[in-house]
């Protein structure tokens, strides 16, 4: 195991600050202390009742306006729910609202976490005005289900939840993507709330507009990632903190292979990425291929359609 696991195991002194890390040199700081993280065992999803493509918010949506087969999207969504529940993860559902066609992408409205045994939700601020009305609806759901709500005055900054902020498996360590949807400066406001290190990853290819389109944590050692989506320093950080990173080809990345969901040793991902599936199998994982082609028209796939919860 690499030395960062040793760093994680040290007892943390309260007087030490918890860093926001952007380089491998900062990652070697003795102040980088990370505690274990409780793993959520349930999933929150939103029915695709009103899902469609109305405008172009990313390159995947170009030419797709009005092209969604809503019956097929509903079947694909139901297949995902069944696959998740078959693996032992109950699915709860937040009801959609007419006019919010992207509300089905439940990963984006905020950050779900747990601190000192208390589950919390941090409402985000979406970059596109068409999606901003989703945030209060998700906030109300979490508040009604006993979560502590930590509201941040984002002012002119943007934060798109788990689209860009991804936990490092069973450790209180957050990977923070920025550059296209989430503001780099947003993480300085988020850090005191979550009280753990944040590793920043600059996204340099606008095709991969969210971190979850190019980066999928599988476990403490393994990650799927598309290297060309990241700056050189970002690639260095990923290879520093994962002992067994799995590089994904451009073709598979564009097929949303990295927008996957790892549930134990099963990895749910969009079908049609054979090289990624072979690498997963070599690493001891079982690919579970599903069809999310209707949602890909809007720039999303498996990971986008859910958020993990503690209730």
PDB file of C-alpha atoms in Angstrom, residues 2-310:
ATOM      1  CA  UNK A   2       1.130   3.522  -0.724  1.00  0.00           C
ATOM      2  CA  UNK A   3       2.161   6.007   1.928  1.00  0.00           C
ATOM      3  CA  UNK A   4      -1.111   7.931   1.836  1.00  0.00           C
ATOM      4  CA  UNK A   5      -2.778   5.058   3.691  1.00  0.00           C
ATOM      5  CA  UNK A   6      -0.230   5.603   6.445  1.00  0.00           C
ATOM      6  CA  UNK A   7      -1.072   9.292   6.475  1.00  0.00           C
ATOM      7  CA  UNK A   8      -4.771   8.427   6.745  1.00  0.00           C
ATOM      8  CA  UNK A   9      -4.199   6.277   9.810  1.00  0.00           C
ATOM      9  CA  UNK A  10      -2.579   8.977  11.929  1.00  0.00           C
ATOM     10  CA  UNK A  11      -4.660  10.572  14.665  1.00  0.00           C
ATOM     11  CA  UNK A  12      -5.762  14.019  13.683  1.00  0.00           C
ATOM     12  CA  UNK A  13      -4.931  16.991  15.893  1.00  0.00           C
ATOM     13  CA  UNK A  14      -7.699  19.579  16.088  1.00  0.00           C
ATOM     14  CA  UNK A  15      -5.349  22.529  15.734  1.00  0.00           C
ATOM     15  CA  UNK A  16      -4.252  21.364  12.286  1.00  0.00           C
ATOM     16  CA  UNK A  17      -6.027  22.645   9.230  1.00  0.00           C
ATOM     17  CA  UNK A  18      -7.407  20.266   6.629  1.00  0.00           C
ATOM     18  CA  UNK A  19      -6.012  21.139   3.227  1.00  0.00           C
ATOM     19  CA  UNK A  20      -7.515  21.567  -0.176  1.00  0.00           C
ATOM     20  CA  UNK A  21      -5.065  19.669  -2.349  1.00  0.00           C
ATOM     21  CA  UNK A  22      -4.222  20.424  -5.988  1.00  0.00           C
ATOM     22  CA  UNK A  23      -0.755  18.867  -6.398  1.00  0.00           C
ATOM     23  CA  UNK A  24       1.042  15.695  -5.362  1.00  0.00           C
ATOM     24  CA  UNK A  25       3.432  17.823  -3.294  1.00  0.00           C
ATOM     25  CA  UNK A  26       0.513  19.082  -1.200  1.00  0.00           C
ATOM     26  CA  UNK A  27      -0.741  15.513  -0.939  1.00  0.00           C
ATOM     27  CA  UNK A  28       2.431  14.610   0.984  1.00  0.00           C
ATOM     28  CA  UNK A  29       1.658  17.142   3.719  1.00  0.00           C
ATOM     29  CA  UNK A  30       1.638  15.747   7.284  1.00  0.00           C
ATOM     30  CA  UNK A  31      -1.598  17.723   7.782  1.00  0.00           C
ATOM     31  CA  UNK A  32      -3.474  15.403   5.439  1.00  0.00           C
ATOM     32  CA  UNK A  33      -5.456  13.256   7.872  1.00  0.00           C
ATOM     33  CA  UNK A  34      -8.451  11.282   6.695  1.00  0.00           C
ATOM     34  CA  UNK A  35     -10.863   9.239   8.772  1.00  0.00           C
ATOM     35  CA  UNK A  36     -13.005   6.278   7.710  1.00  0.00           C
ATOM     36  CA  UNK A  37     -16.292   7.061   5.988  1.00  0.00           C
ATOM     37  CA  UNK A  38     -19.645   5.393   6.530  1.00  0.00           C
ATOM     38  CA  UNK A  39     -20.847   3.818   3.299  1.00  0.00           C
ATOM     39  CA  UNK A  40     -24.485   4.547   2.379  1.00  0.00           C
ATOM     40  CA  UNK A  41     -26.619   1.499   1.665  1.00  0.00           C
ATOM     41  CA  UNK A  42     -29.582   3.016  -0.207  1.00  0.00           C
ATOM     42  CA  UNK A  43     -30.165   4.926  -3.436  1.00  0.00           C
ATOM     43  CA  UNK A  44     -32.315   7.955  -4.267  1.00  0.00           C
ATOM     44  CA  UNK A  45     -33.662   8.316  -7.800  1.00  0.00           C
ATOM     45  CA  UNK A  46     -36.236  10.451  -9.621  1.00  0.00           C
ATOM     46  CA  UNK A  47     -38.743   9.082 -12.127  1.00  0.00           C
ATOM     47  CA  UNK A  48     -38.193  10.253 -15.739  1.00  0.00           C
ATOM     48  CA  UNK A  49     -41.844  11.267 -16.132  1.00  0.00           C
ATOM     49  CA  UNK A  50     -40.999  14.610 -17.723  1.00  0.00           C
ATOM     50  CA  UNK A  51     -37.567  13.775 -19.089  1.00  0.00           C
ATOM     51  CA  UNK A  52     -36.774  15.167 -22.534  1.00  0.00           C
ATOM     52  CA  UNK A  53     -34.143  17.273 -24.279  1.00  0.00           C
ATOM     53  CA  UNK A  54     -35.321  20.863 -24.624  1.00  0.00           C
ATOM     54  CA  UNK A  55     -32.059  22.690 -25.206  1.00  0.00           C
ATOM     55  CA  UNK A  56     -28.306  22.160 -25.480  1.00  0.00           C
ATOM     56  CA  UNK A  57     -26.352  22.337 -22.217  1.00  0.00           C
ATOM     57  CA  UNK A  58     -23.503  20.036 -23.286  1.00  0.00           C
ATOM     58  CA  UNK A  59     -22.122  18.568 -26.499  1.00  0.00           C
ATOM     59  CA  UNK A  60     -24.020  15.292 -26.116  1.00  0.00           C
ATOM     60  CA  UNK A  61     -27.320  17.192 -26.387  1.00  0.00           C
ATOM     61  CA  UNK A  62     -26.490  18.757 -29.760  1.00  0.00           C
ATOM     62  CA  UNK A  63     -28.969  17.530 -32.356  1.00  0.00           C
ATOM     63  CA  UNK A  64     -31.015  15.649 -29.738  1.00  0.00           C
ATOM     64  CA  UNK A  65     -33.774  18.184 -28.999  1.00  0.00           C
ATOM     65  CA  UNK A  66     -37.125  16.396 -29.020  1.00  0.00           C
ATOM     66  CA  UNK A  67     -35.532  13.008 -29.763  1.00  0.00           C
ATOM     67  CA  UNK A  68     -36.180  11.207 -26.459  1.00  0.00           C
ATOM     68  CA  UNK A  69     -38.385   8.121 -26.603  1.00  0.00           C
ATOM     69  CA  UNK A  70     -40.068   8.576 -23.239  1.00  0.00           C
ATOM     70  CA  UNK A  71     -41.473   5.044 -23.062  1.00  0.00           C
ATOM     71  CA  UNK A  72     -38.006   3.631 -23.704  1.00  0.00           C
ATOM     72  CA  UNK A  73     -36.499   6.003 -21.134  1.00  0.00           C
ATOM     73  CA  UNK A  74     -39.006   4.799 -18.565  1.00  0.00           C
ATOM     74  CA  UNK A  75     -38.119   1.166 -19.286  1.00  0.00           C
ATOM     75  CA  UNK A  76     -34.385   1.920 -19.007  1.00  0.00           C
ATOM     76  CA  UNK A  77     -34.938   3.715 -15.705  1.00  0.00           C
ATOM     77  CA  UNK A  78     -36.969   0.773 -14.362  1.00  0.00           C
ATOM     78  CA  UNK A  79     -34.248  -1.649 -15.443  1.00  0.00           C
ATOM     79  CA  UNK A  80     -31.686   0.374 -13.490  1.00  0.00           C
ATOM     80  CA  UNK A  81     -33.897   0.373 -10.386  1.00  0.00           C
ATOM     81  CA  UNK A  82     -34.319  -3.398 -10.624  1.00  0.00           C
ATOM     82  CA  UNK A  83     -30.573  -3.956 -11.094  1.00  0.00           C
ATOM     83  CA  UNK A  84     -29.744  -1.817  -8.049  1.00  0.00           C
ATOM     84  CA  UNK A  85     -32.330  -3.497  -5.830  1.00  0.00           C
ATOM     85  CA  UNK A  86     -31.235  -6.950  -6.991  1.00  0.00           C
ATOM     86  CA  UNK A  87     -27.793  -6.137  -5.589  1.00  0.00           C
ATOM     87  CA  UNK A  88     -29.325  -5.380  -2.180  1.00  0.00           C
ATOM     88  CA  UNK A  89     -29.616  -1.586  -2.329  1.00  0.00           C
ATOM     89  CA  UNK A  90     -33.142  -0.267  -1.684  1.00  0.00           C
ATOM     90  CA  UNK A  91     -34.221   2.539  -4.000  1.00  0.00           C
ATOM     91  CA  UNK A  92     -36.237   5.479  -2.740  1.00  0.00           C
ATOM     92  CA  UNK A  93     -37.899   7.843  -5.186  1.00  0.00           C
ATOM     93  CA  UNK A  94     -38.351  11.594  -5.228  1.00  0.00           C
ATOM     94  CA  UNK A  95     -41.325  12.615  -7.328  1.00  0.00           C
ATOM     95  CA  UNK A  96     -40.582  14.784 -10.391  1.00  0.00           C
ATOM     96  CA  UNK A  97     -42.142  18.126 -11.193  1.00  0.00           C
ATOM     97  CA  UNK A  98     -43.496  19.075 -14.589  1.00  0.00           C
ATOM     98  CA  UNK A  99     -41.203  21.473 -16.425  1.00  0.00           C
ATOM     99  CA  UNK A 100     -38.036  20.140 -14.773  1.00  0.00           C
ATOM    100  CA  UNK A 101     -36.953  17.710 -17.461  1.00  0.00           C
ATOM    101  CA  UNK A 102     -33.459  17.156 -15.995  1.00  0.00           C
ATOM    102  CA  UNK A 103     -34.639  16.390 -12.453  1.00  0.00           C
ATOM    103  CA  UNK A 104     -34.140  12.691 -13.244  1.00  0.00           C
ATOM    104  CA  UNK A 105     -30.378  13.265 -12.900  1.00  0.00           C
ATOM    105  CA  UNK A 106     -30.386  12.965  -9.116  1.00  0.00           C
ATOM    106  CA  UNK A 107     -26.619  13.265  -8.640  1.00  0.00           C
ATOM    107  CA  UNK A 108     -26.383  16.972  -9.371  1.00  0.00           C
ATOM    108  CA  UNK A 109     -28.475  18.991  -6.915  1.00  0.00           C
ATOM    109  CA  UNK A 110     -26.212  18.775  -3.883  1.00  0.00           C
ATOM    110  CA  UNK A 111     -23.751  16.812  -1.762  1.00  0.00           C
ATOM    111  CA  UNK A 112     -24.795  13.944   0.509  1.00  0.00           C
ATOM    112  CA  UNK A 113     -22.519  12.971   3.374  1.00  0.00           C
ATOM    113  CA  UNK A 114     -22.226  12.002   7.024  1.00  0.00           C
ATOM    114  CA  UNK A 115     -20.276  13.736   9.783  1.00  0.00           C
ATOM    115  CA  UNK A 116     -20.065  12.564  13.391  1.00  0.00           C
ATOM    116  CA  UNK A 117     -22.809  10.056  12.687  1.00  0.00           C
ATOM    117  CA  UNK A 118     -25.227  12.675  11.338  1.00  0.00           C
ATOM    118  CA  UNK A 119     -26.255  12.521   7.675  1.00  0.00           C
ATOM    119  CA  UNK A 120     -26.245  15.873   5.902  1.00  0.00           C
ATOM    120  CA  UNK A 121     -27.095  17.484   2.591  1.00  0.00           C
ATOM    121  CA  UNK A 122     -25.463  20.555   1.082  1.00  0.00           C
ATOM    122  CA  UNK A 123     -27.709  22.170  -1.551  1.00  0.00           C
ATOM    123  CA  UNK A 124     -25.801  23.237  -4.633  1.00  0.00           C
ATOM    124  CA  UNK A 125     -26.215  25.978  -7.204  1.00  0.00           C
ATOM    125  CA  UNK A 126     -26.719  24.845 -10.780  1.00  0.00           C
ATOM    126  CA  UNK A 127     -25.028  26.756 -13.582  1.00  0.00           C
ATOM    127  CA  UNK A 128     -28.025  26.572 -15.932  1.00  0.00           C
ATOM    128  CA  UNK A 129     -31.120  28.482 -14.837  1.00  0.00           C
ATOM    129  CA  UNK A 130     -33.341  25.697 -16.198  1.00  0.00           C
ATOM    130  CA  UNK A 131     -32.027  23.379 -13.475  1.00  0.00           C
ATOM    131  CA  UNK A 132     -31.905  25.700 -10.477  1.00  0.00           C
ATOM    132  CA  UNK A 133     -35.499  24.955  -9.434  1.00  0.00           C
ATOM    133  CA  UNK A 134     -34.531  21.307  -8.855  1.00  0.00           C
ATOM    134  CA  UNK A 135     -32.367  22.177  -5.843  1.00  0.00           C
ATOM    135  CA  UNK A 136     -35.147  23.247  -3.410  1.00  0.00           C
ATOM    136  CA  UNK A 137     -37.129  20.091  -4.212  1.00  0.00           C
ATOM    137  CA  UNK A 138     -34.198  17.837  -3.375  1.00  0.00           C
ATOM    138  CA  UNK A 139     -33.408  19.950  -0.303  1.00  0.00           C
ATOM    139  CA  UNK A 140     -36.967  19.470   0.950  1.00  0.00           C
ATOM    140  CA  UNK A 141     -36.740  15.721   0.422  1.00  0.00           C
ATOM    141  CA  UNK A 142     -33.564  15.464   2.474  1.00  0.00           C
ATOM    142  CA  UNK A 143     -34.898  17.782   5.172  1.00  0.00           C
ATOM    143  CA  UNK A 144     -38.110  15.720   5.430  1.00  0.00           C
ATOM    144  CA  UNK A 145     -36.026  12.575   5.760  1.00  0.00           C
ATOM    145  CA  UNK A 146     -34.016  13.750   8.739  1.00  0.00           C
ATOM    146  CA  UNK A 147     -30.872  15.112   7.093  1.00  0.00           C
ATOM    147  CA  UNK A 148     -29.097  18.128   8.475  1.00  0.00           C
ATOM    148  CA  UNK A 149     -29.176  20.809   5.789  1.00  0.00           C
ATOM    149  CA  UNK A 150     -26.051  22.943   5.402  1.00  0.00           C
ATOM    150  CA  UNK A 151     -26.904  25.914   3.213  1.00  0.00           C
ATOM    151  CA  UNK A 152     -24.113  27.892   1.587  1.00  0.00           C
ATOM    152  CA  UNK A 153     -24.466  31.357   0.121  1.00  0.00           C
ATOM    153  CA  UNK A 154     -22.818  30.557  -3.186  1.00  0.00           C
ATOM    154  CA  UNK A 155     -23.315  34.118  -4.508  1.00  0.00           C
ATOM    155  CA  UNK A 156     -21.786  34.032  -8.017  1.00  0.00           C
ATOM    156  CA  UNK A 157     -20.237  30.583  -7.614  1.00  0.00           C
ATOM    157  CA  UNK A 158     -21.612  27.265  -8.854  1.00  0.00           C
ATOM    158  CA  UNK A 159     -21.588  23.822  -7.284  1.00  0.00           C
ATOM    159  CA  UNK A 160     -23.230  20.873  -9.045  1.00  0.00           C
ATOM    160  CA  UNK A 161     -23.240  18.284  -6.300  1.00  0.00           C
ATOM    161  CA  UNK A 162     -22.079  14.759  -7.023  1.00  0.00           C
ATOM    162  CA  UNK A 163     -21.768  15.544 -10.684  1.00  0.00           C
ATOM    163  CA  UNK A 164     -18.428  17.062  -9.692  1.00  0.00           C
ATOM    164  CA  UNK A 165     -17.880  16.080  -6.042  1.00  0.00           C
ATOM    165  CA  UNK A 166     -17.179  12.370  -5.557  1.00  0.00           C
ATOM    166  CA  UNK A 167     -16.281  10.637  -2.301  1.00  0.00           C
ATOM    167  CA  UNK A 168     -13.253   8.363  -2.119  1.00  0.00           C
ATOM    168  CA  UNK A 169     -15.003   5.094  -1.292  1.00  0.00           C
ATOM    169  CA  UNK A 170     -14.738   4.400   2.470  1.00  0.00           C
ATOM    170  CA  UNK A 171     -12.648   7.449   3.411  1.00  0.00           C
ATOM    171  CA  UNK A 172     -13.630  11.009   4.269  1.00  0.00           C
ATOM    172  CA  UNK A 173     -11.824  12.343   1.254  1.00  0.00           C
ATOM    173  CA  UNK A 174     -13.605  14.246  -1.499  1.00  0.00           C
ATOM    174  CA  UNK A 175     -12.567  14.539  -5.140  1.00  0.00           C
ATOM    175  CA  UNK A 176     -13.647  17.909  -6.488  1.00  0.00           C
ATOM    176  CA  UNK A 177     -13.967  18.479 -10.210  1.00  0.00           C
ATOM    177  CA  UNK A 178     -14.063  22.014 -11.536  1.00  0.00           C
ATOM    178  CA  UNK A 179     -13.790  23.972 -14.757  1.00  0.00           C
ATOM    179  CA  UNK A 180     -17.074  23.674 -16.658  1.00  0.00           C
ATOM    180  CA  UNK A 181     -19.995  23.445 -14.218  1.00  0.00           C
ATOM    181  CA  UNK A 182     -18.585  23.780 -10.693  1.00  0.00           C
ATOM    182  CA  UNK A 183     -16.454  26.766  -9.657  1.00  0.00           C
ATOM    183  CA  UNK A 184     -13.020  26.014  -8.251  1.00  0.00           C
ATOM    184  CA  UNK A 185     -13.620  28.524  -5.440  1.00  0.00           C
ATOM    185  CA  UNK A 186     -16.788  26.690  -4.332  1.00  0.00           C
ATOM    186  CA  UNK A 187     -14.733  24.046  -2.569  1.00  0.00           C
ATOM    187  CA  UNK A 188     -13.271  26.584  -0.132  1.00  0.00           C
ATOM    188  CA  UNK A 189     -16.843  27.254   1.073  1.00  0.00           C
ATOM    189  CA  UNK A 190     -17.701  23.556   1.181  1.00  0.00           C
ATOM    190  CA  UNK A 191     -14.606  22.369   3.048  1.00  0.00           C
ATOM    191  CA  UNK A 192     -15.446  23.704   6.558  1.00  0.00           C
ATOM    192  CA  UNK A 193     -18.782  21.891   6.406  1.00  0.00           C
ATOM    193  CA  UNK A 194     -17.487  18.490   5.406  1.00  0.00           C
ATOM    194  CA  UNK A 195     -14.276  18.936   7.465  1.00  0.00           C
ATOM    195  CA  UNK A 196     -12.109  16.662   5.337  1.00  0.00           C
ATOM    196  CA  UNK A 197      -9.495  17.024   2.597  1.00  0.00           C
ATOM    197  CA  UNK A 198     -10.637  17.886  -0.912  1.00  0.00           C
ATOM    198  CA  UNK A 199      -8.529  16.876  -3.898  1.00  0.00           C
ATOM    199  CA  UNK A 200      -9.166  19.245  -6.794  1.00  0.00           C
ATOM    200  CA  UNK A 201      -9.233  17.980 -10.373  1.00  0.00           C
ATOM    201  CA  UNK A 202      -9.360  20.474 -13.224  1.00  0.00           C
ATOM    202  CA  UNK A 203     -11.471  19.284 -16.152  1.00  0.00           C
ATOM    203  CA  UNK A 204      -9.862  20.489 -19.377  1.00  0.00           C
ATOM    204  CA  UNK A 205     -12.059  18.925 -22.084  1.00  0.00           C
ATOM    205  CA  UNK A 206     -15.540  20.527 -22.251  1.00  0.00           C
ATOM    206  CA  UNK A 207     -16.989  17.289 -23.634  1.00  0.00           C
ATOM    207  CA  UNK A 208     -16.469  15.838 -20.149  1.00  0.00           C
ATOM    208  CA  UNK A 209     -18.239  18.663 -18.385  1.00  0.00           C
ATOM    209  CA  UNK A 210     -18.759  16.900 -15.040  1.00  0.00           C
ATOM    210  CA  UNK A 211     -16.238  14.860 -13.074  1.00  0.00           C
ATOM    211  CA  UNK A 212     -18.597  11.882 -13.131  1.00  0.00           C
ATOM    212  CA  UNK A 213     -18.348  11.664 -16.922  1.00  0.00           C
ATOM    213  CA  UNK A 214     -14.619  10.855 -16.711  1.00  0.00           C
ATOM    214  CA  UNK A 215     -13.994   9.447 -13.209  1.00  0.00           C
ATOM    215  CA  UNK A 216     -15.601   6.596 -11.270  1.00  0.00           C
ATOM    216  CA  UNK A 217     -14.344   5.425  -7.867  1.00  0.00           C
ATOM    217  CA  UNK A 218     -14.640   1.635  -7.669  1.00  0.00           C
ATOM    218  CA  UNK A 219     -13.029   1.027  -4.288  1.00  0.00           C
ATOM    219  CA  UNK A 220     -10.124   2.368  -2.242  1.00  0.00           C
ATOM    220  CA  UNK A 221      -7.576   1.159  -4.812  1.00  0.00           C
ATOM    221  CA  UNK A 222      -9.371   1.226  -8.160  1.00  0.00           C
ATOM    222  CA  UNK A 223     -10.783   4.047 -10.254  1.00  0.00           C
ATOM    223  CA  UNK A 224     -12.025   4.245 -13.820  1.00  0.00           C
ATOM    224  CA  UNK A 225     -10.845   7.446 -15.477  1.00  0.00           C
ATOM    225  CA  UNK A 226     -10.339   9.014 -18.877  1.00  0.00           C
ATOM    226  CA  UNK A 227      -6.907  10.676 -18.639  1.00  0.00           C
ATOM    227  CA  UNK A 228      -7.406  13.253 -21.400  1.00  0.00           C
ATOM    228  CA  UNK A 229     -10.246  14.880 -19.470  1.00  0.00           C
ATOM    229  CA  UNK A 230      -7.788  16.098 -16.813  1.00  0.00           C
ATOM    230  CA  UNK A 231      -4.860  18.454 -16.462  1.00  0.00           C
ATOM    231  CA  UNK A 232      -1.433  16.897 -15.896  1.00  0.00           C
ATOM    232  CA  UNK A 233      -1.558  17.714 -12.190  1.00  0.00           C
ATOM    233  CA  UNK A 234      -4.978  16.088 -11.956  1.00  0.00           C
ATOM    234  CA  UNK A 235      -3.721  12.911 -13.613  1.00  0.00           C
ATOM    235  CA  UNK A 236      -0.800  12.867 -11.168  1.00  0.00           C
ATOM    236  CA  UNK A 237      -3.154  13.148  -8.192  1.00  0.00           C
ATOM    237  CA  UNK A 238      -5.346  10.321  -9.440  1.00  0.00           C
ATOM    238  CA  UNK A 239      -2.346   8.043  -9.933  1.00  0.00           C
ATOM    239  CA  UNK A 240      -0.978   9.079  -6.544  1.00  0.00           C
ATOM    240  CA  UNK A 241      -4.097   8.190  -4.582  1.00  0.00           C
ATOM    241  CA  UNK A 242      -5.233   5.059  -6.411  1.00  0.00           C
ATOM    242  CA  UNK A 243      -2.852   2.117  -6.478  1.00  0.00           C
ATOM    243  CA  UNK A 244      -4.674   0.486  -9.419  1.00  0.00           C
ATOM    244  CA  UNK A 245      -6.184   3.130 -11.719  1.00  0.00           C
ATOM    245  CA  UNK A 246      -7.913   1.846 -14.858  1.00  0.00           C
ATOM    246  CA  UNK A 247      -7.535   4.104 -17.900  1.00  0.00           C
ATOM    247  CA  UNK A 248     -10.528   4.240 -20.222  1.00  0.00           C
ATOM    248  CA  UNK A 249     -10.250   4.830 -23.972  1.00  0.00           C
ATOM    249  CA  UNK A 250     -11.789   7.873 -25.637  1.00  0.00           C
ATOM    250  CA  UNK A 251     -14.390   5.677 -27.365  1.00  0.00           C
ATOM    251  CA  UNK A 252     -15.465   4.110 -24.069  1.00  0.00           C
ATOM    252  CA  UNK A 253     -15.406   7.453 -22.276  1.00  0.00           C
ATOM    253  CA  UNK A 254     -17.737   8.905 -24.915  1.00  0.00           C
ATOM    254  CA  UNK A 255     -19.923   5.856 -24.311  1.00  0.00           C
ATOM    255  CA  UNK A 256     -20.158   6.933 -20.649  1.00  0.00           C
ATOM    256  CA  UNK A 257     -18.093   4.007 -19.332  1.00  0.00           C
ATOM    257  CA  UNK A 258     -16.877   6.248 -16.482  1.00  0.00           C
ATOM    258  CA  UNK A 259     -20.417   7.340 -15.577  1.00  0.00           C
ATOM    259  CA  UNK A 260     -20.798   4.047 -13.784  1.00  0.00           C
ATOM    260  CA  UNK A 261     -21.840   2.942 -10.308  1.00  0.00           C
ATOM    261  CA  UNK A 262     -19.861   0.486  -8.205  1.00  0.00           C
ATOM    262  CA  UNK A 263     -21.898  -1.511  -5.697  1.00  0.00           C
ATOM    263  CA  UNK A 264     -19.427  -3.810  -4.027  1.00  0.00           C
ATOM    264  CA  UNK A 265     -17.680  -5.796  -6.764  1.00  0.00           C
ATOM    265  CA  UNK A 266     -20.490  -5.175  -9.267  1.00  0.00           C
ATOM    266  CA  UNK A 267     -20.088  -2.207 -11.599  1.00  0.00           C
ATOM    267  CA  UNK A 268     -23.213  -0.987 -13.369  1.00  0.00           C
ATOM    268  CA  UNK A 269     -22.332   0.775 -16.615  1.00  0.00           C
ATOM    269  CA  UNK A 270     -23.648   1.629 -20.048  1.00  0.00           C
ATOM    270  CA  UNK A 271     -23.400  -1.331 -22.395  1.00  0.00           C
ATOM    271  CA  UNK A 272     -21.024  -1.299 -25.339  1.00  0.00           C
ATOM    272  CA  UNK A 273     -17.585  -0.693 -23.769  1.00  0.00           C
ATOM    273  CA  UNK A 274     -15.923  -4.114 -24.145  1.00  0.00           C
ATOM    274  CA  UNK A 275     -12.370  -3.000 -23.389  1.00  0.00           C
ATOM    275  CA  UNK A 276     -13.447  -1.368 -20.129  1.00  0.00           C
ATOM    276  CA  UNK A 277     -15.425  -4.462 -19.191  1.00  0.00           C
ATOM    277  CA  UNK A 278     -12.356  -6.631 -19.797  1.00  0.00           C
ATOM    278  CA  UNK A 279     -10.225  -4.402 -17.580  1.00  0.00           C
ATOM    279  CA  UNK A 280     -12.873  -4.496 -14.852  1.00  0.00           C
ATOM    280  CA  UNK A 281     -12.917  -8.283 -14.965  1.00  0.00           C
ATOM    281  CA  UNK A 282      -9.116  -8.432 -14.798  1.00  0.00           C
ATOM    282  CA  UNK A 283      -9.300  -6.306 -11.653  1.00  0.00           C
ATOM    283  CA  UNK A 284     -11.832  -8.589  -9.954  1.00  0.00           C
ATOM    284  CA  UNK A 285     -15.029  -6.686 -10.743  1.00  0.00           C
ATOM    285  CA  UNK A 286     -18.155  -7.922 -12.482  1.00  0.00           C
ATOM    286  CA  UNK A 287     -19.536  -5.534 -15.131  1.00  0.00           C
ATOM    287  CA  UNK A 288     -23.320  -5.236 -15.216  1.00  0.00           C
ATOM    288  CA  UNK A 289     -24.148  -3.717 -18.584  1.00  0.00           C
ATOM    289  CA  UNK A 290     -27.362  -1.715 -18.893  1.00  0.00           C
ATOM    290  CA  UNK A 291     -28.920   0.475 -21.565  1.00  0.00           C
ATOM    291  CA  UNK A 292     -29.120   4.181 -20.740  1.00  0.00           C
ATOM    292  CA  UNK A 293     -29.085   5.381 -24.352  1.00  0.00           C
ATOM    293  CA  UNK A 294     -32.094   7.694 -23.977  1.00  0.00           C
ATOM    294  CA  UNK A 295     -30.435   9.490 -21.059  1.00  0.00           C
ATOM    295  CA  UNK A 296     -27.139   9.722 -22.939  1.00  0.00           C
ATOM    296  CA  UNK A 297     -28.947  12.062 -25.342  1.00  0.00           C
ATOM    297  CA  UNK A 298     -28.937  14.536 -22.464  1.00  0.00           C
ATOM    298  CA  UNK A 299     -25.323  13.853 -21.465  1.00  0.00           C
ATOM    299  CA  UNK A 300     -26.006  11.443 -18.615  1.00  0.00           C
ATOM    300  CA  UNK A 301     -25.955   7.747 -17.783  1.00  0.00           C
ATOM    301  CA  UNK A 302     -25.968   5.406 -14.776  1.00  0.00           C
ATOM    302  CA  UNK A 303     -24.160   7.527 -12.169  1.00  0.00           C
ATOM    303  CA  UNK A 304     -26.104  10.674 -13.061  1.00  0.00           C
ATOM    304  CA  UNK A 305     -29.457   9.065 -12.337  1.00  0.00           C
ATOM    305  CA  UNK A 306     -28.882   8.375  -8.669  1.00  0.00           C
ATOM    306  CA  UNK A 307     -27.419   9.623  -5.448  1.00  0.00           C
ATOM    307  CA  UNK A 308     -26.497   7.361  -2.538  1.00  0.00           C
ATOM    308  CA  UNK A 309     -28.307   8.025   0.719  1.00  0.00           C
ATOM    309  CA  UNK A 310     -28.266   6.955   4.387  1.00  0.00           C
TER     310      UNK A 310
END
